[in-house]
Amino acid sequence: MLTGSADLETLGRNAPTLEVFDTAPVSLPDVETLQVFSEVERSGSDALLPPGLHPTLPPCVTWMVQHVPESPWGSFRLAQCRVECRSGLRQRGFLRRGVIDNERALAALETRWGYGLRSGEVVRSRGYDRVRATVDLAGARVLDLTLGQPSPLAPGDIHYVASMHLAQTPRGLLLVQVDPEFEVSRAERGEPLVSAFDAEAWGSPGLHPSFPVSASFSVATLTLPALRFACRPELLAFQGTERLDV
């Protein structure tokens, strides 16, 4: 059985601090989400996952770039790099790192939902022939994604996988399950293009995209959830899952 091989001591040093488990859901209207899904080279990919998660075959990465026009912390743009995996039998995305352009939103997402984030510049542009997103850190381009030749997609046909966030919590280092709900009103798909990706900047050394598979775009009401489950990062989900809402 394949499992992740990342060193937990190293991962834990960079993990955000989740202050409480009983956070209330937050609804965010008219969120625009660009998602690009790509296969990656096998070599080194298992080392990006903790032992409690299973790698996928083939290994894959998902980049998600979101424009949130309205929130309790103001407008913000958020980009995430997630390694696809399984927790038990469930498909998940393990968040390696995110970049956000709003300090208040950064603090809220880290302390309430365990997002591991850095401040940076996230730009999303949308035209009739493409949707593009770029991310810069300290003036350097670390991500450049494009959905080309968009075509309509039924809102019910789009699906987003829940995330696993490694965080320091009141119960120690845990993999916290974060499963936002998307009420999609518009969806598109198109040709995926990855023009730039700096793996080191995303806390993912050795991650080498090999074949872009899909790209999608949606407009939705996104609800950040109440936290329900977490897992011990050194144990498989069948052994190490804990309820947080009891």
Short mmCIF file of N, CA, C and O in Angstrom, two decimals, residues 38-136:
data_model
loop_
_atom_site.label_atom_id
_atom_site.label_comp_id
_atom_site.label_asym_id
_atom_site.label_seq_id
_atom_site.Cartn_x
_atom_site.Cartn_y
_atom_site.Cartn_z
N SER A 38 -3.21 18.65 -13.25
CA SER A 38 -2.11 18.16 -14.06
C SER A 38 -1.48 16.92 -13.44
O SER A 38 -1.37 16.82 -12.21
N GLU A 39 -1.05 16.00 -14.29
CA GLU A 39 -0.20 14.92 -13.83
C GLU A 39 1.19 15.47 -13.55
O GLU A 39 1.60 16.49 -14.12
N VAL A 40 1.91 14.80 -12.64
CA VAL A 40 3.28 15.19 -12.32
C VAL A 40 4.18 13.96 -12.40
O VAL A 40 3.71 12.82 -12.39
N GLU A 41 5.48 14.21 -12.47
CA GLU A 41 6.43 13.11 -12.50
C GLU A 41 6.39 12.33 -11.19
O GLU A 41 6.20 12.92 -10.11
N ARG A 42 6.56 11.03 -11.30
CA ARG A 42 6.45 10.16 -10.13
C ARG A 42 7.57 10.40 -9.12
O ARG A 42 7.34 10.44 -7.91
N SER A 43 8.77 10.59 -9.61
CA SER A 43 9.93 10.71 -8.73
C SER A 43 9.77 11.90 -7.78
O SER A 43 9.55 13.03 -8.19
N GLY A 44 9.86 11.61 -6.48
CA GLY A 44 9.80 12.65 -5.46
C GLY A 44 8.42 13.06 -5.02
O GLY A 44 8.27 13.78 -4.03
N SER A 45 7.38 12.61 -5.72
CA SER A 45 6.03 13.09 -5.39
C SER A 45 5.52 12.53 -4.06
O SER A 45 4.80 13.21 -3.33
N ASP A 46 5.90 11.28 -3.71
CA ASP A 46 5.44 10.70 -2.45
C ASP A 46 5.97 11.48 -1.24
O ASP A 46 5.33 11.50 -0.19
N ALA A 47 7.13 12.11 -1.41
CA ALA A 47 7.74 12.84 -0.30
C ALA A 47 7.02 14.15 0.00
O ALA A 47 7.39 14.84 0.95
N LEU A 48 6.00 14.50 -0.77
CA LEU A 48 5.23 15.71 -0.52
C LEU A 48 3.99 15.45 0.31
O LEU A 48 3.27 16.38 0.66
N LEU A 49 3.74 14.17 0.64
CA LEU A 49 2.56 13.79 1.42
C LEU A 49 2.98 13.19 2.75
O LEU A 49 3.95 12.41 2.81
N PRO A 50 2.26 13.47 3.84
CA PRO A 50 2.55 12.81 5.12
C PRO A 50 2.16 11.34 5.07
O PRO A 50 1.37 10.93 4.21
N PRO A 51 2.66 10.52 5.99
CA PRO A 51 2.39 9.08 5.97
C PRO A 51 0.92 8.71 6.10
O PRO A 51 0.53 7.59 5.73
N GLY A 52 0.09 9.61 6.60
CA GLY A 52 -1.33 9.30 6.77
C GLY A 52 -2.15 9.41 5.50
O GLY A 52 -3.34 9.10 5.52
N LEU A 53 -1.53 9.85 4.40
CA LEU A 53 -2.25 10.01 3.14
C LEU A 53 -1.65 9.09 2.07
O LEU A 53 -0.46 8.78 2.09
N HIS A 54 -2.50 8.68 1.12
CA HIS A 54 -2.09 7.81 0.03
C HIS A 54 -1.87 8.62 -1.24
O HIS A 54 -2.75 9.41 -1.63
N PRO A 55 -0.76 8.42 -1.95
CA PRO A 55 -0.58 9.07 -3.25
C PRO A 55 -1.56 8.50 -4.28
O PRO A 55 -2.03 7.37 -4.15
N THR A 56 -1.85 9.27 -5.29
CA THR A 56 -2.65 8.78 -6.41
C THR A 56 -1.73 8.20 -7.47
O THR A 56 -0.54 8.49 -7.52
N LEU A 57 -2.29 7.35 -8.30
CA LEU A 57 -1.58 6.80 -9.46
C LEU A 57 -2.38 7.14 -10.72
O LEU A 57 -3.49 6.62 -10.87
N PRO A 58 -1.86 7.96 -11.62
CA PRO A 58 -0.57 8.66 -11.51
C PRO A 58 -0.65 9.81 -10.49
O PRO A 58 -1.75 10.27 -10.17
N PRO A 59 0.51 10.27 -10.01
CA PRO A 59 0.48 11.42 -9.11
C PRO A 59 0.03 12.67 -9.85
O PRO A 59 0.34 12.85 -11.03
N CYS A 60 -0.71 13.53 -9.14
CA CYS A 60 -1.29 14.72 -9.77
C CYS A 60 -1.24 15.91 -8.82
O CYS A 60 -1.14 15.76 -7.60
N VAL A 61 -1.35 17.09 -9.40
CA VAL A 61 -1.41 18.33 -8.65
C VAL A 61 -2.59 19.14 -9.17
O VAL A 61 -2.96 19.06 -10.35
N THR A 62 -3.19 19.90 -8.27
CA THR A 62 -4.26 20.83 -8.63
C THR A 62 -3.87 22.23 -8.17
O THR A 62 -3.46 22.41 -7.02
N TRP A 63 -3.99 23.18 -9.08
CA TRP A 63 -3.86 24.60 -8.71
C TRP A 63 -5.25 25.22 -8.76
O TRP A 63 -6.01 25.02 -9.72
N MET A 64 -5.58 25.96 -7.73
CA MET A 64 -6.88 26.62 -7.65
C MET A 64 -6.65 28.10 -7.35
O MET A 64 -5.99 28.44 -6.36
N VAL A 65 -7.15 28.97 -8.22
CA VAL A 65 -7.01 30.41 -8.04
C VAL A 65 -8.42 31.01 -7.95
O VAL A 65 -9.24 30.82 -8.86
N GLN A 66 -8.67 31.73 -6.86
CA GLN A 66 -10.02 32.24 -6.60
C GLN A 66 -10.02 33.75 -6.39
O GLN A 66 -9.13 34.30 -5.72
N HIS A 67 -11.04 34.40 -6.95
CA HIS A 67 -11.31 35.81 -6.68
C HIS A 67 -12.56 35.88 -5.82
O HIS A 67 -13.64 35.43 -6.23
N VAL A 68 -12.39 36.41 -4.62
CA VAL A 68 -13.50 36.55 -3.66
C VAL A 68 -13.82 38.04 -3.56
O VAL A 68 -13.10 38.80 -2.90
N PRO A 69 -14.89 38.49 -4.20
CA PRO A 69 -15.16 39.93 -4.23
C PRO A 69 -15.68 40.49 -2.91
O PRO A 69 -15.57 41.69 -2.67
N GLU A 70 -16.24 39.62 -2.08
CA GLU A 70 -16.86 40.11 -0.84
C GLU A 70 -16.67 39.06 0.26
O GLU A 70 -16.98 37.89 0.07
N SER A 71 -16.16 39.50 1.41
CA SER A 71 -15.99 38.61 2.56
C SER A 71 -15.97 39.47 3.83
O SER A 71 -15.87 40.70 3.75
N PRO A 72 -16.04 38.86 5.01
CA PRO A 72 -15.93 39.64 6.25
C PRO A 72 -14.59 40.36 6.39
O PRO A 72 -14.46 41.26 7.22
N TRP A 73 -13.60 39.96 5.57
CA TRP A 73 -12.25 40.54 5.66
C TRP A 73 -11.93 41.38 4.44
O TRP A 73 -10.78 41.78 4.24
N GLY A 74 -12.92 41.65 3.60
CA GLY A 74 -12.71 42.42 2.38
C GLY A 74 -12.47 41.52 1.18
O GLY A 74 -12.40 40.30 1.29
N SER A 75 -12.34 42.14 0.02
CA SER A 75 -12.08 41.40 -1.20
C SER A 75 -10.67 40.79 -1.16
O SER A 75 -9.74 41.40 -0.62
N PHE A 76 -10.53 39.59 -1.72
CA PHE A 76 -9.19 39.00 -1.80
C PHE A 76 -9.11 38.00 -2.94
O PHE A 76 -10.12 37.53 -3.47
N ARG A 77 -7.86 37.70 -3.31
CA ARG A 77 -7.57 36.65 -4.29
C ARG A 77 -6.66 35.63 -3.61
O ARG A 77 -5.70 36.00 -2.94
N LEU A 78 -6.96 34.38 -3.84
CA LEU A 78 -6.28 33.27 -3.17
C LEU A 78 -5.88 32.23 -4.20
O LEU A 78 -6.69 31.83 -5.04
N ALA A 79 -4.62 31.79 -4.15
CA ALA A 79 -4.13 30.72 -5.01
C ALA A 79 -3.63 29.58 -4.13
O ALA A 79 -2.97 29.82 -3.11
N GLN A 80 -3.93 28.35 -4.54
CA GLN A 80 -3.52 27.18 -3.77
C GLN A 80 -2.85 26.16 -4.67
O GLN A 80 -3.23 25.98 -5.83
N CYS A 81 -1.87 25.46 -4.11
CA CYS A 81 -1.21 24.33 -4.76
C CYS A 81 -1.46 23.10 -3.90
O CYS A 81 -1.02 23.05 -2.74
N ARG A 82 -2.17 22.11 -4.46
CA ARG A 82 -2.54 20.92 -3.70
C ARG A 82 -2.07 19.66 -4.42
O ARG A 82 -2.26 19.53 -5.64
N VAL A 83 -1.49 18.75 -3.68
CA VAL A 83 -1.12 17.44 -4.21
C VAL A 83 -2.30 16.51 -4.02
O VAL A 83 -2.81 16.35 -2.89
N GLU A 84 -2.76 15.89 -5.11
CA GLU A 84 -3.91 14.99 -5.03
C GLU A 84 -3.54 13.73 -4.25
O GLU A 84 -2.40 13.24 -4.34
N CYS A 85 -4.49 13.19 -3.50
CA CYS A 85 -4.22 12.06 -2.62
C CYS A 85 -5.54 11.42 -2.21
O CYS A 85 -6.62 11.83 -2.65
N ARG A 86 -5.43 10.40 -1.35
CA ARG A 86 -6.61 9.81 -0.72
C ARG A 86 -6.39 9.79 0.79
O ARG A 86 -5.28 9.50 1.26
N SER A 87 -7.46 10.06 1.51
CA SER A 87 -7.49 9.88 2.96
C SER A 87 -8.47 8.75 3.21
O SER A 87 -9.67 8.92 3.07
N GLY A 88 -7.94 7.55 3.54
CA GLY A 88 -8.79 6.37 3.53
C GLY A 88 -9.21 6.08 2.11
O GLY A 88 -8.38 5.96 1.21
N LEU A 89 -10.53 6.04 1.87
CA LEU A 89 -11.05 5.81 0.52
C LEU A 89 -11.41 7.10 -0.19
O LEU A 89 -11.76 7.07 -1.37
N ARG A 90 -11.33 8.24 0.51
CA ARG A 90 -11.82 9.50 -0.03
C ARG A 90 -10.73 10.26 -0.79
O ARG A 90 -9.61 10.38 -0.31
N GLN A 91 -11.10 10.79 -1.96
CA GLN A 91 -10.18 11.63 -2.71
C GLN A 91 -10.06 12.98 -2.02
O GLN A 91 -11.06 13.59 -1.62
N ARG A 92 -8.82 13.46 -1.87
CA ARG A 92 -8.56 14.72 -1.21
C ARG A 92 -7.43 15.44 -1.92
O ARG A 92 -6.73 14.89 -2.76
N GLY A 93 -7.24 16.71 -1.55
CA GLY A 93 -6.10 17.48 -2.02
C GLY A 93 -5.32 17.97 -0.80
O GLY A 93 -5.89 18.63 0.07
N PHE A 94 -4.03 17.63 -0.73
CA PHE A 94 -3.20 18.06 0.40
C PHE A 94 -2.59 19.41 0.06
O PHE A 94 -1.81 19.53 -0.88
N LEU A 95 -2.96 20.42 0.83
CA LEU A 95 -2.47 21.79 0.57
C LEU A 95 -1.00 21.91 0.94
O LEU A 95 -0.63 21.77 2.11
N ARG A 96 -0.16 22.15 -0.07
CA ARG A 96 1.25 22.39 0.19
C ARG A 96 1.48 23.85 0.59
O ARG A 96 2.21 24.13 1.55
N ARG A 97 0.85 24.77 -0.14
CA ARG A 97 0.99 26.18 0.20
C ARG A 97 -0.03 26.98 -0.58
O ARG A 97 -0.50 26.56 -1.64
N GLY A 98 -0.38 28.15 -0.03
CA GLY A 98 -1.25 29.08 -0.73
C GLY A 98 -0.65 30.47 -0.72
O GLY A 98 0.24 30.79 0.09
N VAL A 99 -1.13 31.32 -1.62
CA VAL A 99 -0.71 32.72 -1.70
C VAL A 99 -1.97 33.57 -1.73
O VAL A 99 -2.93 33.26 -2.45
N ILE A 100 -1.97 34.65 -0.96
CA ILE A 100 -3.16 35.50 -0.83
C ILE A 100 -2.72 36.95 -0.81
O ILE A 100 -1.59 37.27 -0.42
N ASP A 101 -3.63 37.86 -1.22
CA ASP A 101 -3.27 39.28 -1.33
C ASP A 101 -3.97 40.16 -0.30
O ASP A 101 -4.08 41.38 -0.49
N ASN A 102 -4.44 39.58 0.80
CA ASN A 102 -5.17 40.33 1.82
C ASN A 102 -4.73 39.81 3.19
O ASN A 102 -4.96 38.64 3.52
N GLU A 103 -4.10 40.65 3.99
CA GLU A 103 -3.55 40.21 5.27
C GLU A 103 -4.62 39.80 6.27
O GLU A 103 -4.44 38.86 7.05
N ARG A 104 -5.76 40.52 6.27
CA ARG A 104 -6.83 40.15 7.20
C ARG A 104 -7.40 38.79 6.85
O ARG A 104 -7.65 37.95 7.74
N ALA A 105 -7.60 38.54 5.56
CA ALA A 105 -8.10 37.24 5.14
C ALA A 105 -7.07 36.15 5.42
O ALA A 105 -7.43 35.02 5.82
N LEU A 106 -5.79 36.45 5.24
CA LEU A 106 -4.74 35.47 5.55
C LEU A 106 -4.84 35.03 6.99
O LEU A 106 -4.82 33.82 7.30
N ALA A 107 -4.94 35.98 7.91
CA ALA A 107 -4.99 35.63 9.33
C ALA A 107 -6.23 34.80 9.66
O ALA A 107 -6.15 33.83 10.42
N ALA A 108 -7.39 35.16 9.08
CA ALA A 108 -8.62 34.43 9.36
C ALA A 108 -8.56 33.01 8.82
O ALA A 108 -8.95 32.04 9.49
N LEU A 109 -8.09 32.86 7.58
CA LEU A 109 -8.06 31.53 6.97
C LEU A 109 -7.06 30.63 7.68
O LEU A 109 -7.28 29.41 7.81
N GLU A 110 -5.94 31.17 8.15
CA GLU A 110 -4.97 30.36 8.88
C GLU A 110 -5.50 29.93 10.24
O GLU A 110 -5.45 28.75 10.59
N THR A 111 -5.99 30.86 11.03
CA THR A 111 -6.36 30.55 12.41
C THR A 111 -7.68 29.81 12.55
O THR A 111 -7.92 29.14 13.54
N ARG A 112 -8.57 29.93 11.53
CA ARG A 112 -9.88 29.29 11.63
C ARG A 112 -10.02 28.02 10.80
O ARG A 112 -10.81 27.15 11.15
N TRP A 113 -9.27 27.93 9.69
CA TRP A 113 -9.39 26.75 8.82
C TRP A 113 -8.04 26.09 8.50
O TRP A 113 -8.01 25.13 7.75
N GLY A 114 -6.95 26.59 9.05
CA GLY A 114 -5.67 25.93 8.89
C GLY A 114 -5.02 26.06 7.53
O GLY A 114 -4.19 25.23 7.16
N TYR A 115 -5.37 27.10 6.76
CA TYR A 115 -4.70 27.34 5.49
C TYR A 115 -3.26 27.80 5.74
O TYR A 115 -3.03 28.73 6.53
N GLY A 116 -2.30 27.19 5.07
CA GLY A 116 -0.92 27.64 5.13
C GLY A 116 -0.65 28.61 3.99
O GLY A 116 -0.57 28.20 2.83
N LEU A 117 -0.49 29.90 4.30
CA LEU A 117 -0.49 30.94 3.27
C LEU A 117 0.71 31.87 3.39
O LEU A 117 1.29 32.04 4.47
N ARG A 118 1.04 32.48 2.25
CA ARG A 118 2.00 33.58 2.18
C ARG A 118 1.34 34.76 1.48
O ARG A 118 0.43 34.58 0.68
N SER A 119 1.83 35.95 1.80
CA SER A 119 1.34 37.15 1.12
C SER A 119 2.02 37.29 -0.23
O SER A 119 3.23 37.10 -0.35
N GLY A 120 1.25 37.62 -1.25
CA GLY A 120 1.81 37.82 -2.58
C GLY A 120 0.80 38.50 -3.49
O GLY A 120 -0.27 38.93 -3.05
N GLU A 121 1.16 38.60 -4.75
CA GLU A 121 0.29 39.23 -5.74
C GLU A 121 -0.38 38.15 -6.59
O GLU A 121 0.29 37.35 -7.24
N VAL A 122 -1.70 38.14 -6.56
CA VAL A 122 -2.49 37.18 -7.34
C VAL A 122 -3.35 37.97 -8.32
O VAL A 122 -4.14 38.83 -7.91
N VAL A 123 -3.20 37.68 -9.61
CA VAL A 123 -3.93 38.41 -10.65
C VAL A 123 -4.72 37.41 -11.47
O VAL A 123 -4.19 36.38 -11.90
N ARG A 124 -6.00 37.74 -11.68
CA ARG A 124 -6.84 36.87 -12.51
C ARG A 124 -7.50 37.72 -13.58
O ARG A 124 -8.11 38.75 -13.28
N SER A 125 -7.37 37.33 -14.83
CA SER A 125 -7.98 38.07 -15.94
C SER A 125 -8.87 37.12 -16.72
O SER A 125 -8.59 35.92 -16.84
N ARG A 126 -9.94 37.67 -17.27
CA ARG A 126 -10.95 36.83 -17.95
C ARG A 126 -11.40 37.51 -19.23
O ARG A 126 -11.78 38.68 -19.23
N GLY A 127 -11.31 36.79 -20.35
CA GLY A 127 -11.76 37.28 -21.64
C GLY A 127 -12.61 36.25 -22.35
O GLY A 127 -12.86 35.16 -21.82
N TYR A 128 -13.04 36.58 -23.56
CA TYR A 128 -13.91 35.66 -24.27
C TYR A 128 -13.17 34.39 -24.69
O TYR A 128 -13.78 33.34 -24.87
N ASP A 129 -11.82 34.48 -24.84
CA ASP A 129 -11.06 33.35 -25.36
C ASP A 129 -10.18 32.65 -24.33
O ASP A 129 -9.55 31.65 -24.62
N ARG A 130 -10.13 33.19 -23.09
CA ARG A 130 -9.29 32.55 -22.09
C ARG A 130 -9.56 33.13 -20.71
O ARG A 130 -10.08 34.25 -20.56
N VAL A 131 -9.18 32.35 -19.70
CA VAL A 131 -9.11 32.81 -18.31
C VAL A 131 -7.67 32.56 -17.86
O VAL A 131 -7.16 31.44 -18.01
N ARG A 132 -7.03 33.59 -17.35
CA ARG A 132 -5.62 33.46 -16.96
C ARG A 132 -5.42 33.91 -15.52
O ARG A 132 -6.10 34.82 -15.04
N ALA A 133 -4.49 33.24 -14.83
CA ALA A 133 -4.14 33.63 -13.47
C ALA A 133 -2.63 33.60 -13.32
O ALA A 133 -1.96 32.67 -13.80
N THR A 134 -2.08 34.62 -12.67
CA THR A 134 -0.65 34.66 -12.37
C THR A 134 -0.46 34.95 -10.89
O THR A 134 -1.30 35.61 -10.25
N VAL A 135 0.64 34.45 -10.34
CA VAL A 135 0.99 34.68 -8.95
C VAL A 135 2.45 35.11 -8.88
O VAL A 135 3.33 34.45 -9.47
N ASP A 136 2.72 36.21 -8.17
CA ASP A 136 4.07 36.71 -7.98
C ASP A 136 4.40 36.76 -6.49
O ASP A 136 3.55 37.18 -5.68
#
